PDB file of C-alpha atoms in Angstrom:
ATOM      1  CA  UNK A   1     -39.117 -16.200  52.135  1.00 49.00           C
ATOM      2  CA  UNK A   2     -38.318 -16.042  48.524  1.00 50.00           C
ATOM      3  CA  UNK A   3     -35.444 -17.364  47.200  1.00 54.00           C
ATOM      4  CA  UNK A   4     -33.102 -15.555  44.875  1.00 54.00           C
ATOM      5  CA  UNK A   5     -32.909 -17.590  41.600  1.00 53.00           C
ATOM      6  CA  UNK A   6     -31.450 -16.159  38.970  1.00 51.00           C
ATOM      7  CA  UNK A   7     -33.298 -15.357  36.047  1.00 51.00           C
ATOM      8  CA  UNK A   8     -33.171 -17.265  33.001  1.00 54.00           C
ATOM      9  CA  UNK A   9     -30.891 -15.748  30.303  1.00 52.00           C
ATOM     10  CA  UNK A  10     -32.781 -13.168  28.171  1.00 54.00           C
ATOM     11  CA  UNK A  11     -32.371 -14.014  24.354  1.00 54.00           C
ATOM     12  CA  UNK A  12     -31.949 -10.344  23.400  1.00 55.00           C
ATOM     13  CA  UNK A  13     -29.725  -9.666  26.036  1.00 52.00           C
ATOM     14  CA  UNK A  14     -26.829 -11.877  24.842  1.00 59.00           C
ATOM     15  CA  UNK A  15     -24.321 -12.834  26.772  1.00 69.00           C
ATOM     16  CA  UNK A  16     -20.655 -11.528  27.891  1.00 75.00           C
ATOM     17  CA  UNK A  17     -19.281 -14.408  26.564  1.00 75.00           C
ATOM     18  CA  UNK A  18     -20.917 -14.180  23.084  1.00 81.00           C
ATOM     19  CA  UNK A  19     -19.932 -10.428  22.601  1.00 88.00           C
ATOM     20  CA  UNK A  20     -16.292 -11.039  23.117  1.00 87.00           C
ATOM     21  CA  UNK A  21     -16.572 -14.005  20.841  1.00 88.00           C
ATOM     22  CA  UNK A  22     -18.578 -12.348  18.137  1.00 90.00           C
ATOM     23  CA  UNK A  23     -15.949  -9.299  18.776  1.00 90.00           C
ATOM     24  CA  UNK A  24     -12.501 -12.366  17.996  1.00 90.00           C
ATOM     25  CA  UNK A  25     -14.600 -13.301  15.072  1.00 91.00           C
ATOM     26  CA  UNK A  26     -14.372  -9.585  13.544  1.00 92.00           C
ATOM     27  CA  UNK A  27     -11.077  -8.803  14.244  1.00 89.00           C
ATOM     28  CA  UNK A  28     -10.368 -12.482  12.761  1.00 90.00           C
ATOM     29  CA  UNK A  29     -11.947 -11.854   9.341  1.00 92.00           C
ATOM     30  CA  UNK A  30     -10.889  -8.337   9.286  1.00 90.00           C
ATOM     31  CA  UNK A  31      -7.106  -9.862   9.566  1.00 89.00           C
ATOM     32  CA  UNK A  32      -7.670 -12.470   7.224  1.00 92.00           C
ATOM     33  CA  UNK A  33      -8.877  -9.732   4.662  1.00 90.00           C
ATOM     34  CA  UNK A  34      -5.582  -7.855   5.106  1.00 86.00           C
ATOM     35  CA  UNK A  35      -3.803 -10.641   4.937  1.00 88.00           C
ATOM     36  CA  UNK A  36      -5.205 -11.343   1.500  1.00 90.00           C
ATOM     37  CA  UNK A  37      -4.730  -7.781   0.745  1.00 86.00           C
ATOM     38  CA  UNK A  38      -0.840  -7.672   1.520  1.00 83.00           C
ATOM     39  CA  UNK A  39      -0.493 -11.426  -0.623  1.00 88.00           C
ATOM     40  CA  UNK A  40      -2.472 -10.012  -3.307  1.00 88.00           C
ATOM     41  CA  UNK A  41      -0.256  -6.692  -3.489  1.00 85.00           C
ATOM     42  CA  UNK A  42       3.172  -9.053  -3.022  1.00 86.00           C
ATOM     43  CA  UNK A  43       2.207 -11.175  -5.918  1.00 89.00           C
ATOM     44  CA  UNK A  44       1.348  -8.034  -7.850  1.00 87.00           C
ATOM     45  CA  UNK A  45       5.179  -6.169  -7.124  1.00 85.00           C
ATOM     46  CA  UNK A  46       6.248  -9.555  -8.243  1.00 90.00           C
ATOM     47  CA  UNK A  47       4.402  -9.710 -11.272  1.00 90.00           C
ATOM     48  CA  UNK A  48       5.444  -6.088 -12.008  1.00 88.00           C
ATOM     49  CA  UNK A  49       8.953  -6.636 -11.081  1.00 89.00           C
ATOM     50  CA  UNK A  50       9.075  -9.471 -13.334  1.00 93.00           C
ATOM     51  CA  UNK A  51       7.586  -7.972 -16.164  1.00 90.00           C
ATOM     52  CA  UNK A  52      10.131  -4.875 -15.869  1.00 89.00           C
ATOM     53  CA  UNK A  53      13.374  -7.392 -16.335  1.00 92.00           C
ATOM     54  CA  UNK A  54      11.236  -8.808 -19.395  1.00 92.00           C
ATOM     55  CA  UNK A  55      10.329  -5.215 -20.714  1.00 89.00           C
ATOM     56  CA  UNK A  56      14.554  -4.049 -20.134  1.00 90.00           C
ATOM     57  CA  UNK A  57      15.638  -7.129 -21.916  1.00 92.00           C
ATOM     58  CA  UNK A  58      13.569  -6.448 -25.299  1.00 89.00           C
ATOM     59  CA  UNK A  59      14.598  -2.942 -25.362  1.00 88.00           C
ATOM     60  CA  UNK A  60      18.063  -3.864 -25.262  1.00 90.00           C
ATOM     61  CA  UNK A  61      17.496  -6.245 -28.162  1.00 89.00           C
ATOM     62  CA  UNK A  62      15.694  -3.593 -29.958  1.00 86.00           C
ATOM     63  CA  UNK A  63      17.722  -0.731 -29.545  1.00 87.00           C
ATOM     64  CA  UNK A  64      20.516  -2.335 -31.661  1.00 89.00           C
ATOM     65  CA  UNK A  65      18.411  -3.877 -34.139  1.00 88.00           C
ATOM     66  CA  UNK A  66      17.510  -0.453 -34.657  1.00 83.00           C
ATOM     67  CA  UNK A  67      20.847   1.099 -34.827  1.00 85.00           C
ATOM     68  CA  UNK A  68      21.405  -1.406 -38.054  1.00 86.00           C
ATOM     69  CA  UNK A  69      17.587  -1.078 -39.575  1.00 85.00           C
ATOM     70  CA  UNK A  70      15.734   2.132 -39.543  1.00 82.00           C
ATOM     71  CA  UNK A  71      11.786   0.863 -39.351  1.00 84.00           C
ATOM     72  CA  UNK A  72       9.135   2.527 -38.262  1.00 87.00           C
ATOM     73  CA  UNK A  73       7.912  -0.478 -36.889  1.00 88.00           C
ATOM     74  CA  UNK A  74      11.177  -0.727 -34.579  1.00 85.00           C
ATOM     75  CA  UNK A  75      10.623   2.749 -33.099  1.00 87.00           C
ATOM     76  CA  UNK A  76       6.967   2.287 -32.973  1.00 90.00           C
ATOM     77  CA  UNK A  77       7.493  -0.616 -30.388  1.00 88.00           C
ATOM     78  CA  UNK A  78      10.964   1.070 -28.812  1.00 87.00           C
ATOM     79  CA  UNK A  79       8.034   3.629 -27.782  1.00 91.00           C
ATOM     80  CA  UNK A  80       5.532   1.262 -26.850  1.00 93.00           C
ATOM     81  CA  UNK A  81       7.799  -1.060 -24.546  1.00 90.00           C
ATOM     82  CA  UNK A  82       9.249   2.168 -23.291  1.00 92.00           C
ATOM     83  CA  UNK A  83       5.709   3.748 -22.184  1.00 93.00           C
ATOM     84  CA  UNK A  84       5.152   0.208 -20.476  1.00 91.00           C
ATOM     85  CA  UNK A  85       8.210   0.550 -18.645  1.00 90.00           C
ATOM     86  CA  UNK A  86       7.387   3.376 -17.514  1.00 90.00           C
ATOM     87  CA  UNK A  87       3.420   2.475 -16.209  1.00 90.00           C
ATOM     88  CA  UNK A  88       5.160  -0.701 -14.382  1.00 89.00           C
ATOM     89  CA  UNK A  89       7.938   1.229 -12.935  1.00 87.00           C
ATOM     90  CA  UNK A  90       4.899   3.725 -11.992  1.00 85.00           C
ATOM     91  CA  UNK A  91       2.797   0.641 -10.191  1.00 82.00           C
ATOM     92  CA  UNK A  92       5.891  -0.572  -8.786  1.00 80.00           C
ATOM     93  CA  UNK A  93       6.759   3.208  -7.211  1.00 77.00           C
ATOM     94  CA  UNK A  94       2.837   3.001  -5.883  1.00 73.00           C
ATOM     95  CA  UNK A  95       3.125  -0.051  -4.144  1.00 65.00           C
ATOM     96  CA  UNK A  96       6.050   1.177  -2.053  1.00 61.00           C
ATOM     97  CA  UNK A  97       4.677   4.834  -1.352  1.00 60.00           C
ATOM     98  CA  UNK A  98       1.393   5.336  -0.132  1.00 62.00           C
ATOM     99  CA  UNK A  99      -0.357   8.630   1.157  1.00 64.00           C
ATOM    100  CA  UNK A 100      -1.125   6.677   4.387  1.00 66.00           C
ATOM    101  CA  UNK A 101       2.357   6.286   4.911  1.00 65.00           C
ATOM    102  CA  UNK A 102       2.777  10.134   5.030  1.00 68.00           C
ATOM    103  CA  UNK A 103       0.364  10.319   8.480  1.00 74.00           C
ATOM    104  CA  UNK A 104       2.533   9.562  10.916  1.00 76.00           C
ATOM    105  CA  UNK A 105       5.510  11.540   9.721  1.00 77.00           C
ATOM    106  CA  UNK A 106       2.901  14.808   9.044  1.00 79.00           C
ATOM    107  CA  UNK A 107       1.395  14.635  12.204  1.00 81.00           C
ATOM    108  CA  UNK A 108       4.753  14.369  14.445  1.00 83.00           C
ATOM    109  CA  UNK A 109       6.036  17.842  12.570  1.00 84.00           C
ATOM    110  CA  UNK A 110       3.139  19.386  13.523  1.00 82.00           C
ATOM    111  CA  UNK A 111       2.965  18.676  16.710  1.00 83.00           C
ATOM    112  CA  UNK A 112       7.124  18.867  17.348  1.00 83.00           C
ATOM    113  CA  UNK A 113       7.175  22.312  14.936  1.00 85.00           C
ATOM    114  CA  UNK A 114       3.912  23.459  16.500  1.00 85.00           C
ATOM    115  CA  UNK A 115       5.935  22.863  20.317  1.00 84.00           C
ATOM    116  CA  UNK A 116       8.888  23.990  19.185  1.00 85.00           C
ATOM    117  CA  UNK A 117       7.301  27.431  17.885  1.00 89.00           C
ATOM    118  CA  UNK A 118       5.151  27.729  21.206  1.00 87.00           C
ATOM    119  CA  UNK A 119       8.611  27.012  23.060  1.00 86.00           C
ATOM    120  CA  UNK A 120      10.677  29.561  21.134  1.00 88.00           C
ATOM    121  CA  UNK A 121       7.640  32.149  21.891  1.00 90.00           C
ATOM    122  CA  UNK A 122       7.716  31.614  25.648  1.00 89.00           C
ATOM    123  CA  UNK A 123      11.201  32.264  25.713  1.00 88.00           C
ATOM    124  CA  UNK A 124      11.098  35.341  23.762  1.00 89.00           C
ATOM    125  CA  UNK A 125       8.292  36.677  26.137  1.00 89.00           C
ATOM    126  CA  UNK A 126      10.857  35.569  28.689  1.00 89.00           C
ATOM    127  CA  UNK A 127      13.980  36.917  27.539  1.00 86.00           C
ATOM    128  CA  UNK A 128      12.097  40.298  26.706  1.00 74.00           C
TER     129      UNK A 128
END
């Protein structure tokens, strides 16, 4: 009578144990990359934030050295801090809004607005 051994583990077939490892591994790097992501983007609001005080403070120092000295060279940097202001106030805005952000929100007025219009149509059919 043969006996039932079991068969030595095939290498290509690897096994349940590995996959589920290999699987933790994955999901462990792909975390650590958006945790990098999400301390790269806090350091960046930081440095933006930052750099808008700094930017506010030097146009209020230049806007009255203005008011006593008409240069060019005044309004040429009033401008120039002022566009920058603007950018970094721009990056900051960015950081805090994102398109992804929007999916959730879209998809739940379709499908509540889509309902709600498939609900008000029954009961028209109904009423009438």
């Amino acid at each position: 009578m043969p006996r039932n051994t079991p068969s030595p583990p095939n290498p290509a077939d690897p096994p349940e144990e590995m996959t589920e490892e290999r699987e933790i591994e994955q999901a462990l790097e792909s975390a650590e990359r958006s945790l990098a992501s999400l301390q790269e983007r806090v350091a960046q609001i930081r440095r933006d934030r930052q750099r808008k005080v700094e930017l506010k403070n030097r146009i209020d120092e230049v806007i009255p050295e203005l008011r006593r000295q008409r240069s060019q060279q005044l309004q040429q940097e009033l401008k120039q801090l002022r566009d920058e202001l603007d950018t970094v106030e721009l990056n900051l805005e960015s950081h805090l809004f994102t398109w992804g952000s929007l999916k959730e929100p879209f998809w739940q007025a379709v499908r509540f607005g889509g309902l709600g219009i498939v609900l008000g149509w029954l009961l028209k059919s109904c009423a009438g």
